[in-house]
PDB file of C-alpha atoms in Angstrom:
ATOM      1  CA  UNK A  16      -5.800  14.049  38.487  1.00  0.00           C
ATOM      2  CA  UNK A  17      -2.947  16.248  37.613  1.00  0.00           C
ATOM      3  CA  UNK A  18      -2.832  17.962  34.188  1.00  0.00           C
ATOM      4  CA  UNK A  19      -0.263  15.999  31.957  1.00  0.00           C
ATOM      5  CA  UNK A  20      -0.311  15.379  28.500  1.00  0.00           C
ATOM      6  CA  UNK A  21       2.013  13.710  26.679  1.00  0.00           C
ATOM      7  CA  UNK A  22       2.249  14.406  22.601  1.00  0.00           C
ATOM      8  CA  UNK A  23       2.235  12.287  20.463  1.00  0.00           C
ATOM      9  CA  UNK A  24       0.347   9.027  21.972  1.00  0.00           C
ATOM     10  CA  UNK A  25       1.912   6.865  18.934  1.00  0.00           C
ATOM     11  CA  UNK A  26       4.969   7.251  16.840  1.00  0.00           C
ATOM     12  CA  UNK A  27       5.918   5.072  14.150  1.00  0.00           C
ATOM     13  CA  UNK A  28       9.318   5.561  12.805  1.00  0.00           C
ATOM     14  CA  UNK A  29      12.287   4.544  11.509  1.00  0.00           C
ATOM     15  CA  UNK A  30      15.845   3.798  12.370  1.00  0.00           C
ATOM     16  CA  UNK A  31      18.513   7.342  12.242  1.00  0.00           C
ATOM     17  CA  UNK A  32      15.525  10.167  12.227  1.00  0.00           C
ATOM     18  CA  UNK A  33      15.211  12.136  14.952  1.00  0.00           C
ATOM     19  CA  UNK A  34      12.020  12.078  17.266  1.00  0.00           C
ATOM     20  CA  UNK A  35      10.591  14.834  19.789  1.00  0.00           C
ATOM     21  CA  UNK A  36       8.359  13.372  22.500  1.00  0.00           C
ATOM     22  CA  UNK A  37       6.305  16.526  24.344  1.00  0.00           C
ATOM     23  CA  UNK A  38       5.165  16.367  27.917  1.00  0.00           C
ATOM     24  CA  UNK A  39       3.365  19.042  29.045  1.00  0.00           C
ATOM     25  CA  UNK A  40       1.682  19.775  32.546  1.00  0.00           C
ATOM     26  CA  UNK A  41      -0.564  22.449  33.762  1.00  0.00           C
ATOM     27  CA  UNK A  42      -0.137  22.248  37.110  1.00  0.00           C
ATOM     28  CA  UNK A  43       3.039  24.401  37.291  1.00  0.00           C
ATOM     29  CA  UNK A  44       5.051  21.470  39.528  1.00  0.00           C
ATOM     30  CA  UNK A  45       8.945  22.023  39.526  1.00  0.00           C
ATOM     31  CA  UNK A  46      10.044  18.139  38.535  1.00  0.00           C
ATOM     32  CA  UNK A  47       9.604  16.540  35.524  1.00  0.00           C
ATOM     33  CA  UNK A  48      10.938  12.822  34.241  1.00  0.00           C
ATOM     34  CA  UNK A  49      10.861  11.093  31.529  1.00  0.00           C
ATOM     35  CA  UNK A  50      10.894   7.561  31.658  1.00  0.00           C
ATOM     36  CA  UNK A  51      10.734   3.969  29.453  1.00  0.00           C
ATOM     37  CA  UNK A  52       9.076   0.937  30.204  1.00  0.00           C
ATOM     38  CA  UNK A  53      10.200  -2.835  28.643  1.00  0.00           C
ATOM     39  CA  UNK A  54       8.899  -5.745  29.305  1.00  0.00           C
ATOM     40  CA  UNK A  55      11.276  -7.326  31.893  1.00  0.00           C
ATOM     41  CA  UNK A  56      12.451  -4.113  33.065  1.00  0.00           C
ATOM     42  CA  UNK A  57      10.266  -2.382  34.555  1.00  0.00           C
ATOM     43  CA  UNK A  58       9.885   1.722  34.773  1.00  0.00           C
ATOM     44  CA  UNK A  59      13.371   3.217  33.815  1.00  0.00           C
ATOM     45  CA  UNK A  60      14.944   6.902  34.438  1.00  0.00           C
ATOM     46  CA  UNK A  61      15.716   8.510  31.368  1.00  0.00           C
ATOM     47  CA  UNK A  62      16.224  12.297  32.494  1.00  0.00           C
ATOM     48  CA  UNK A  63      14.782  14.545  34.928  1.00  0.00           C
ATOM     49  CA  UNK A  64      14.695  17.808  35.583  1.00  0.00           C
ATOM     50  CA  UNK A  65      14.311  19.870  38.882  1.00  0.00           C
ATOM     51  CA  UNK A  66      13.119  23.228  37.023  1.00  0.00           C
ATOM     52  CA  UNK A  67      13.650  25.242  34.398  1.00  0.00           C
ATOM     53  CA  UNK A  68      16.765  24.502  31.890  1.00  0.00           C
ATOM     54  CA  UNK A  69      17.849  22.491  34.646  1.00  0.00           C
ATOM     55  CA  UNK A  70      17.970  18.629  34.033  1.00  0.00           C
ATOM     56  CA  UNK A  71      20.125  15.755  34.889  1.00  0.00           C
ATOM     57  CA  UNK A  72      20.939  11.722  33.697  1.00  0.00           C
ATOM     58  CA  UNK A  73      18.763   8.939  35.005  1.00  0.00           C
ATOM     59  CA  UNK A  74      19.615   5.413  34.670  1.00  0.00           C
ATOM     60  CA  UNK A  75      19.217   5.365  30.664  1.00  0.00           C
ATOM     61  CA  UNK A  76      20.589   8.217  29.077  1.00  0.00           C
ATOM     62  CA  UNK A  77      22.473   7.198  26.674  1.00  0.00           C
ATOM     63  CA  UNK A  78      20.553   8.290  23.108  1.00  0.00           C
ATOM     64  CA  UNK A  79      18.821  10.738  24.681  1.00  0.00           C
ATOM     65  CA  UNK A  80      18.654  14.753  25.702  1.00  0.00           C
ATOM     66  CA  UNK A  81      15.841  16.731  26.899  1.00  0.00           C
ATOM     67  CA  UNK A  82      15.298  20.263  27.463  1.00  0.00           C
ATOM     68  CA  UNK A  83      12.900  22.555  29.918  1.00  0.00           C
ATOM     69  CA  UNK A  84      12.556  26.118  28.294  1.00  0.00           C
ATOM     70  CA  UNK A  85       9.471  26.291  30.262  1.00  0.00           C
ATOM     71  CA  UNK A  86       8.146  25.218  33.599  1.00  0.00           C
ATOM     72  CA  UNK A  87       4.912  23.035  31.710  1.00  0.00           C
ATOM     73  CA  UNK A  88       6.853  21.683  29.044  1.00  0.00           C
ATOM     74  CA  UNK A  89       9.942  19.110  29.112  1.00  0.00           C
ATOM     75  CA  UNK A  90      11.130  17.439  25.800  1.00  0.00           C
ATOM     76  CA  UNK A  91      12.549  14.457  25.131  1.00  0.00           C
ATOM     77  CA  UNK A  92      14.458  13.925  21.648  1.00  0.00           C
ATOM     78  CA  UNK A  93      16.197  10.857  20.309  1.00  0.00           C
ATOM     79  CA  UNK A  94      18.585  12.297  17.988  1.00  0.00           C
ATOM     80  CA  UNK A  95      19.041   9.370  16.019  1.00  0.00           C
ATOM     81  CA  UNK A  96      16.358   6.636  16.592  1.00  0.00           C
ATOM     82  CA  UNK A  97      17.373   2.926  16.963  1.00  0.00           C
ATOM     83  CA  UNK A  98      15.509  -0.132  17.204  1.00  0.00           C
ATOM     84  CA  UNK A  99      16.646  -0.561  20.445  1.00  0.00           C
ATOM     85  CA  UNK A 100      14.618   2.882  21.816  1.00  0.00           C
ATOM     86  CA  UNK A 101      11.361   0.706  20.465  1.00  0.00           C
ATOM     87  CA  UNK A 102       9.411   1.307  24.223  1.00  0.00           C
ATOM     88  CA  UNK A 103       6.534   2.966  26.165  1.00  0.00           C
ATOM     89  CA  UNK A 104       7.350   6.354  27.234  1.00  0.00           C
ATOM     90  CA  UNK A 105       6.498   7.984  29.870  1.00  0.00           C
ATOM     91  CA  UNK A 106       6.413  11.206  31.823  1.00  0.00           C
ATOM     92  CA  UNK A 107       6.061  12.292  35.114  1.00  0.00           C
ATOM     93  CA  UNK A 108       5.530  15.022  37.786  1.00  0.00           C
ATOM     94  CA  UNK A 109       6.229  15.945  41.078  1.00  0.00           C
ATOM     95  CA  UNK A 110       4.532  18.090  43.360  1.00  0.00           C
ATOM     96  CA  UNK A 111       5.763  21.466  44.607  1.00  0.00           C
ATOM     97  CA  UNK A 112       7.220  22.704  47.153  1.00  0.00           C
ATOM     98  CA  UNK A 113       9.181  20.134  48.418  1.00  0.00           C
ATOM     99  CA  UNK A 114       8.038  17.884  51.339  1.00  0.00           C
ATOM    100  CA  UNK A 115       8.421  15.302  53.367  1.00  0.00           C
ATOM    101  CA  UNK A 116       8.003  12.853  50.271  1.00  0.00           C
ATOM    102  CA  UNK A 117       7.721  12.796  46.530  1.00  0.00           C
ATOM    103  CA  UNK A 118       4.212  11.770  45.226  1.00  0.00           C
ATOM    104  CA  UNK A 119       4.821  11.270  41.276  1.00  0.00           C
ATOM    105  CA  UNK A 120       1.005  11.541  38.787  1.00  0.00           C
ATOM    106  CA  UNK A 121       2.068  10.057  35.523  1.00  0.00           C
ATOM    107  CA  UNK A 122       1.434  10.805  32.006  1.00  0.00           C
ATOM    108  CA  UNK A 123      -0.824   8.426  29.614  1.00  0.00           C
ATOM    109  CA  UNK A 124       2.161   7.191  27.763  1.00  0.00           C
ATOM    110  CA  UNK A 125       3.537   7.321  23.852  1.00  0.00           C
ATOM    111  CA  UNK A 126       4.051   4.133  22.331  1.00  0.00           C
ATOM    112  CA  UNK A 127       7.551   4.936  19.973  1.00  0.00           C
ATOM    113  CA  UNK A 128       8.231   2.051  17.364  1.00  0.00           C
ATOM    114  CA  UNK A 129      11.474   2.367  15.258  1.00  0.00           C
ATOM    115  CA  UNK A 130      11.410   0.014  12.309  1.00  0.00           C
TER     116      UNK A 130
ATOM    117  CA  UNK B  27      17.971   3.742  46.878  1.00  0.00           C
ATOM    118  CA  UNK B  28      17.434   0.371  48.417  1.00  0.00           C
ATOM    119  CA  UNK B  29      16.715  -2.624  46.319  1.00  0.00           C
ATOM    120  CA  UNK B  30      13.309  -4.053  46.462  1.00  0.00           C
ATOM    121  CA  UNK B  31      11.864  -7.695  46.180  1.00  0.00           C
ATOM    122  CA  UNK B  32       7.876  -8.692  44.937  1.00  0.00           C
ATOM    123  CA  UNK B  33       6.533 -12.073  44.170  1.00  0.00           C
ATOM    124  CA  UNK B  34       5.863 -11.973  40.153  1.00  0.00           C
ATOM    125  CA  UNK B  35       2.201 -12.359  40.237  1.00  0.00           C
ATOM    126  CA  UNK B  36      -0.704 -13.277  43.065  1.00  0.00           C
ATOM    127  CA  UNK B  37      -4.575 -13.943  42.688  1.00  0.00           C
ATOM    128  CA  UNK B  38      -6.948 -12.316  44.803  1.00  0.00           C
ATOM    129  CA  UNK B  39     -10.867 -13.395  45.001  1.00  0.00           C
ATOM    130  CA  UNK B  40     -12.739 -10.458  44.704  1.00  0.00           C
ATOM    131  CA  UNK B  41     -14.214  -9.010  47.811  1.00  0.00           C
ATOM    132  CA  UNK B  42     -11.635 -10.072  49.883  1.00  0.00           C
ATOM    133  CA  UNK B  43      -8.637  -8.682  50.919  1.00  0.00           C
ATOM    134  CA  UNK B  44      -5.168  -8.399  48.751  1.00  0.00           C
ATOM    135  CA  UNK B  45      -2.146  -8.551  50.394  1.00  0.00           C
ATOM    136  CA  UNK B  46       0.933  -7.623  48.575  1.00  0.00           C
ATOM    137  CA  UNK B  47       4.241  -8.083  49.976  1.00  0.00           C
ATOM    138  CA  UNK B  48       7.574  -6.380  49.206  1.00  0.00           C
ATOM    139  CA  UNK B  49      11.199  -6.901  50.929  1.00  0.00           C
ATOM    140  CA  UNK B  50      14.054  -4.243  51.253  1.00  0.00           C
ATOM    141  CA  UNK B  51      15.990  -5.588  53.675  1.00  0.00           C
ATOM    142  CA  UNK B  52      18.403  -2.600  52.619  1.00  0.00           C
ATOM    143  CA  UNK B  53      17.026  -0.347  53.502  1.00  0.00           C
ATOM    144  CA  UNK B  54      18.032   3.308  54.625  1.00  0.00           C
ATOM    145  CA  UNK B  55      16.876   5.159  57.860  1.00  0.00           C
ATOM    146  CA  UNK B  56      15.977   7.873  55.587  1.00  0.00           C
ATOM    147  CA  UNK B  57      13.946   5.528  52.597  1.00  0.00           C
ATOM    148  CA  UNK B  58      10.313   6.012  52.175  1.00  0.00           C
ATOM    149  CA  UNK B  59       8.463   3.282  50.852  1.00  0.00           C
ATOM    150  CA  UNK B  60       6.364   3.863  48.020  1.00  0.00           C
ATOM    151  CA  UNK B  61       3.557   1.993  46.138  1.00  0.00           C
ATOM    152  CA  UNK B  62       2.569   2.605  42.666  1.00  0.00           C
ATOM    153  CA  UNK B  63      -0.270   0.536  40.757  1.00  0.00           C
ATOM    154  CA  UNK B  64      -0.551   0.143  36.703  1.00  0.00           C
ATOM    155  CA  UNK B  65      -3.419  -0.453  35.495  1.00  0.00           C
ATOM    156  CA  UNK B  66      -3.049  -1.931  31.633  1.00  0.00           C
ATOM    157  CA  UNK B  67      -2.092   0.478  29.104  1.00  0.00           C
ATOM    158  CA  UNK B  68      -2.072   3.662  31.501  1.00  0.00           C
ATOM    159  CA  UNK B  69       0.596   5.573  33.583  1.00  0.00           C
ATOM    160  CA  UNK B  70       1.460   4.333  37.316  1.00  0.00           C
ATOM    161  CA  UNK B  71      -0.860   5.754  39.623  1.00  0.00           C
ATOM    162  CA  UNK B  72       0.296   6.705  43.418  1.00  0.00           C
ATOM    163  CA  UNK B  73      -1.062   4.674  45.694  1.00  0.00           C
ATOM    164  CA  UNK B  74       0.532   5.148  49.515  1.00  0.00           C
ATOM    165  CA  UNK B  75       4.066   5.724  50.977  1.00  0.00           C
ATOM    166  CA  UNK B  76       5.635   5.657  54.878  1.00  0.00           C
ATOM    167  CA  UNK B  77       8.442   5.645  56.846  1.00  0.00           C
ATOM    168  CA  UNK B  78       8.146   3.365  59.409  1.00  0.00           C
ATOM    169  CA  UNK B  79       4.551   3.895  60.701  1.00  0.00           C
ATOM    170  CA  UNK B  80       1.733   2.231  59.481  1.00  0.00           C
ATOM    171  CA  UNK B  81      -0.495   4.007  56.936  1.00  0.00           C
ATOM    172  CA  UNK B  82      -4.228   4.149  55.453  1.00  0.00           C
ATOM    173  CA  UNK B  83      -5.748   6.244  52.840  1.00  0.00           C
ATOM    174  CA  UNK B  84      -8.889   5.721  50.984  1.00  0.00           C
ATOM    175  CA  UNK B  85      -7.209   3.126  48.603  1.00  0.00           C
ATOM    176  CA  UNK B  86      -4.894   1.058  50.939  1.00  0.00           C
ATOM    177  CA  UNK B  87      -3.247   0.488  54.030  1.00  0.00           C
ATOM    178  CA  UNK B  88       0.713  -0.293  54.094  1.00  0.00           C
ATOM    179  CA  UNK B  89       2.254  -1.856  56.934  1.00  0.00           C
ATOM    180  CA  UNK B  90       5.680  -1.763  57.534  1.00  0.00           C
ATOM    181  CA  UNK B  91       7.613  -4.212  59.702  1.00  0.00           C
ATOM    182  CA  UNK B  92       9.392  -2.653  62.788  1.00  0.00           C
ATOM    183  CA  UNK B  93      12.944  -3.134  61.262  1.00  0.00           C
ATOM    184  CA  UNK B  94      11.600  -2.047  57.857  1.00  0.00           C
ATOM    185  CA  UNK B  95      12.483  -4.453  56.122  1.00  0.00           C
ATOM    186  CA  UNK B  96      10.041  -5.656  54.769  1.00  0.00           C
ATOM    187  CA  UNK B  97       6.188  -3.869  54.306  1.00  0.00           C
ATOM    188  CA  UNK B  98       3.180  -5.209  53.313  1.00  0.00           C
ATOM    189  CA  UNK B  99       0.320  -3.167  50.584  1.00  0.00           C
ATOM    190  CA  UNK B 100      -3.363  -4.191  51.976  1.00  0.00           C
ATOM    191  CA  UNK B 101      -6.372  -3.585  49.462  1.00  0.00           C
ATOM    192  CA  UNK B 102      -8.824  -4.271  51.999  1.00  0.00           C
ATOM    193  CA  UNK B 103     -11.881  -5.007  49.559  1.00  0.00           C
ATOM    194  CA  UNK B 104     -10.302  -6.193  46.284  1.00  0.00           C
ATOM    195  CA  UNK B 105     -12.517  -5.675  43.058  1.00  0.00           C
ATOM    196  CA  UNK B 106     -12.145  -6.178  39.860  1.00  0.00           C
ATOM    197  CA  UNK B 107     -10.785  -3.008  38.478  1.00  0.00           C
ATOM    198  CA  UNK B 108      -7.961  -3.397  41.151  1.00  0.00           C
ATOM    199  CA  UNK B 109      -5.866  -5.712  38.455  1.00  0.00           C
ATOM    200  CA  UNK B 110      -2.642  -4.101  37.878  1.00  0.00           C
ATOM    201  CA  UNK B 111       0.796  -4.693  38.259  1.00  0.00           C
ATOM    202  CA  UNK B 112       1.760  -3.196  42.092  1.00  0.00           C
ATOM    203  CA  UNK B 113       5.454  -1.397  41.959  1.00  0.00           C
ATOM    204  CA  UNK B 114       6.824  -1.286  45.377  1.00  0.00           C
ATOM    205  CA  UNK B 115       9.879   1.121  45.725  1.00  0.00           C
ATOM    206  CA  UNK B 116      12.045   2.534  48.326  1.00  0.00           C
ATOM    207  CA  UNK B 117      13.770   5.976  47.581  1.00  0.00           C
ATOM    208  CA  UNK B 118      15.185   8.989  50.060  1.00  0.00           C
ATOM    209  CA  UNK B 119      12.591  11.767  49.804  1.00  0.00           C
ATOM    210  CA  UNK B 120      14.517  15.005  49.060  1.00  0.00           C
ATOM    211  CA  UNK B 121      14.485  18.408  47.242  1.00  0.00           C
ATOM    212  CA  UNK B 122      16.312  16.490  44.824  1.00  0.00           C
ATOM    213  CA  UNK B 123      13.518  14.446  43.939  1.00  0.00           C
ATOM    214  CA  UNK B 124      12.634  11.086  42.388  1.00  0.00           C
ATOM    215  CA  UNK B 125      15.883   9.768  40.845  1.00  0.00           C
ATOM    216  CA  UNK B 126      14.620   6.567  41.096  1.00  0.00           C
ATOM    217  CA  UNK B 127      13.646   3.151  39.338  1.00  0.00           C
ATOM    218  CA  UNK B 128      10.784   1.034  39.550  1.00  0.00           C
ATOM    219  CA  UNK B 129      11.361  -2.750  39.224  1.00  0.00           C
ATOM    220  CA  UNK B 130       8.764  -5.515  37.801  1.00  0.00           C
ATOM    221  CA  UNK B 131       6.436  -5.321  40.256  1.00  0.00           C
ATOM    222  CA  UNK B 132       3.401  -7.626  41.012  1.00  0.00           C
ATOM    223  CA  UNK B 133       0.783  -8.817  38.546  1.00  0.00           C
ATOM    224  CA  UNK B 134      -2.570  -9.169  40.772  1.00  0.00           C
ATOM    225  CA  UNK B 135      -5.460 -10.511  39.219  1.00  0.00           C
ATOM    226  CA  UNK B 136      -8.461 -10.099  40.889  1.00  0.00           C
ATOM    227  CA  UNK B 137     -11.084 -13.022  39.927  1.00  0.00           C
ATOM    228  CA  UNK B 138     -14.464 -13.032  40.441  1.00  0.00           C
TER     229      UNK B 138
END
């Protein structure tokens, strides 16, 4: 299995503080996503990135920024929390160099609740 | 990347073979298919992927119909720890990787 952790595994918090999630792999792979899951909606696309300080939107941005300082480590910080950012989150990886498709190994998730 | 289409849940007896089906009728000439599986409480796990050949790996076989429209996800001795929700997704495989979205899925329950 590929090395990802994801810190922390639970957050409870409440509504306008900020929140950090961590995802960090040791497998030195250039693509990193974050994504949420809701019941009803499947897996979303926050952000990604494609290397270092390099990132771009997904399909839910809005709320949220991220940042890649380092290759193992992309963050993912809700600058002001809302009930509505109450999810599983989780990250992902993809193998390097690129090739003819994009296998993605998954992080164990962090459960955020914003009260 | 192309939409995708999965029945909302199936059974499977165990020991016998699953057979999840998925429909992208729109498809792209350059769309992989992918399969994902989660299992409750953990991350998606990578199952298989094609073009337009038929695969196998240890896990599964996928068949994919010759217009690709449509594939099929074969678990070819179902067991008990293979209940999880199967993700079926179609996305171009690039050096721009991944930007992509995984819909509800299918809920398989394997019974004994």
């Amino acid at each position: 299995d590929a090395g990802i952790t994801q810190s922390p595994r639970h957050k409870v918090t409440e509504t306008g503080t900020p929140v950090t999630l961590r995802c960090h792999q040791t497998e030195n792979h250039r693509y990193m996503y974050w994504y949420r899951q809701d019941p009803g909606h499947g897996l979303r696309l926050i952000h990604y990135s494609y290397g270092v300080k390099d990132t771009d939107k997904g399909e839910v941005s809005d709320g949220y920024s991220v940042s890649r300082s380092k290759t193992e480590d992309f963050l993912l910080t809700l600058e002001s929390a809302t009930s509505s950012q109450t999810s599983v989150y989780f990250c992902a990886i993809s193998l390097t160099p690129p090739s003819s498709y994009n296998e993605q190994f998954f992080g164990p998730g962090t459960r955020l609740t914003v009260l | 990347d192309a939409k995708t289409t999965q029945p909302p849940s199936m059974d499977c007896a165990e020991g016998r073979a699953a057979n999840l089906p998925c429909n992208h009728s729109t498809i792209s000439g350059n769309e992989y298919v992918y399969w994902y599986r989660q299992i409750h409480s953990q991350g998606p796990q990578y199952i298989i992927h094609g073009l337009k050949n038929n695969e196998t790996n240890e896990m599964a076989s996928l068949i994919i119909t010759e217009d690709r429209k449509s594939s099929t996800l074969i678990l070819p001795h179902a067991t008990l720890r293979d209940t999880a929700v199967y993700y079926c997704i179609v996305r171009v495989a690039s050096t721009n990787a991944g930007k992509s979205t995984f819909g509800d899925g299918t809920t398989l329950t394997v019974k004994p």
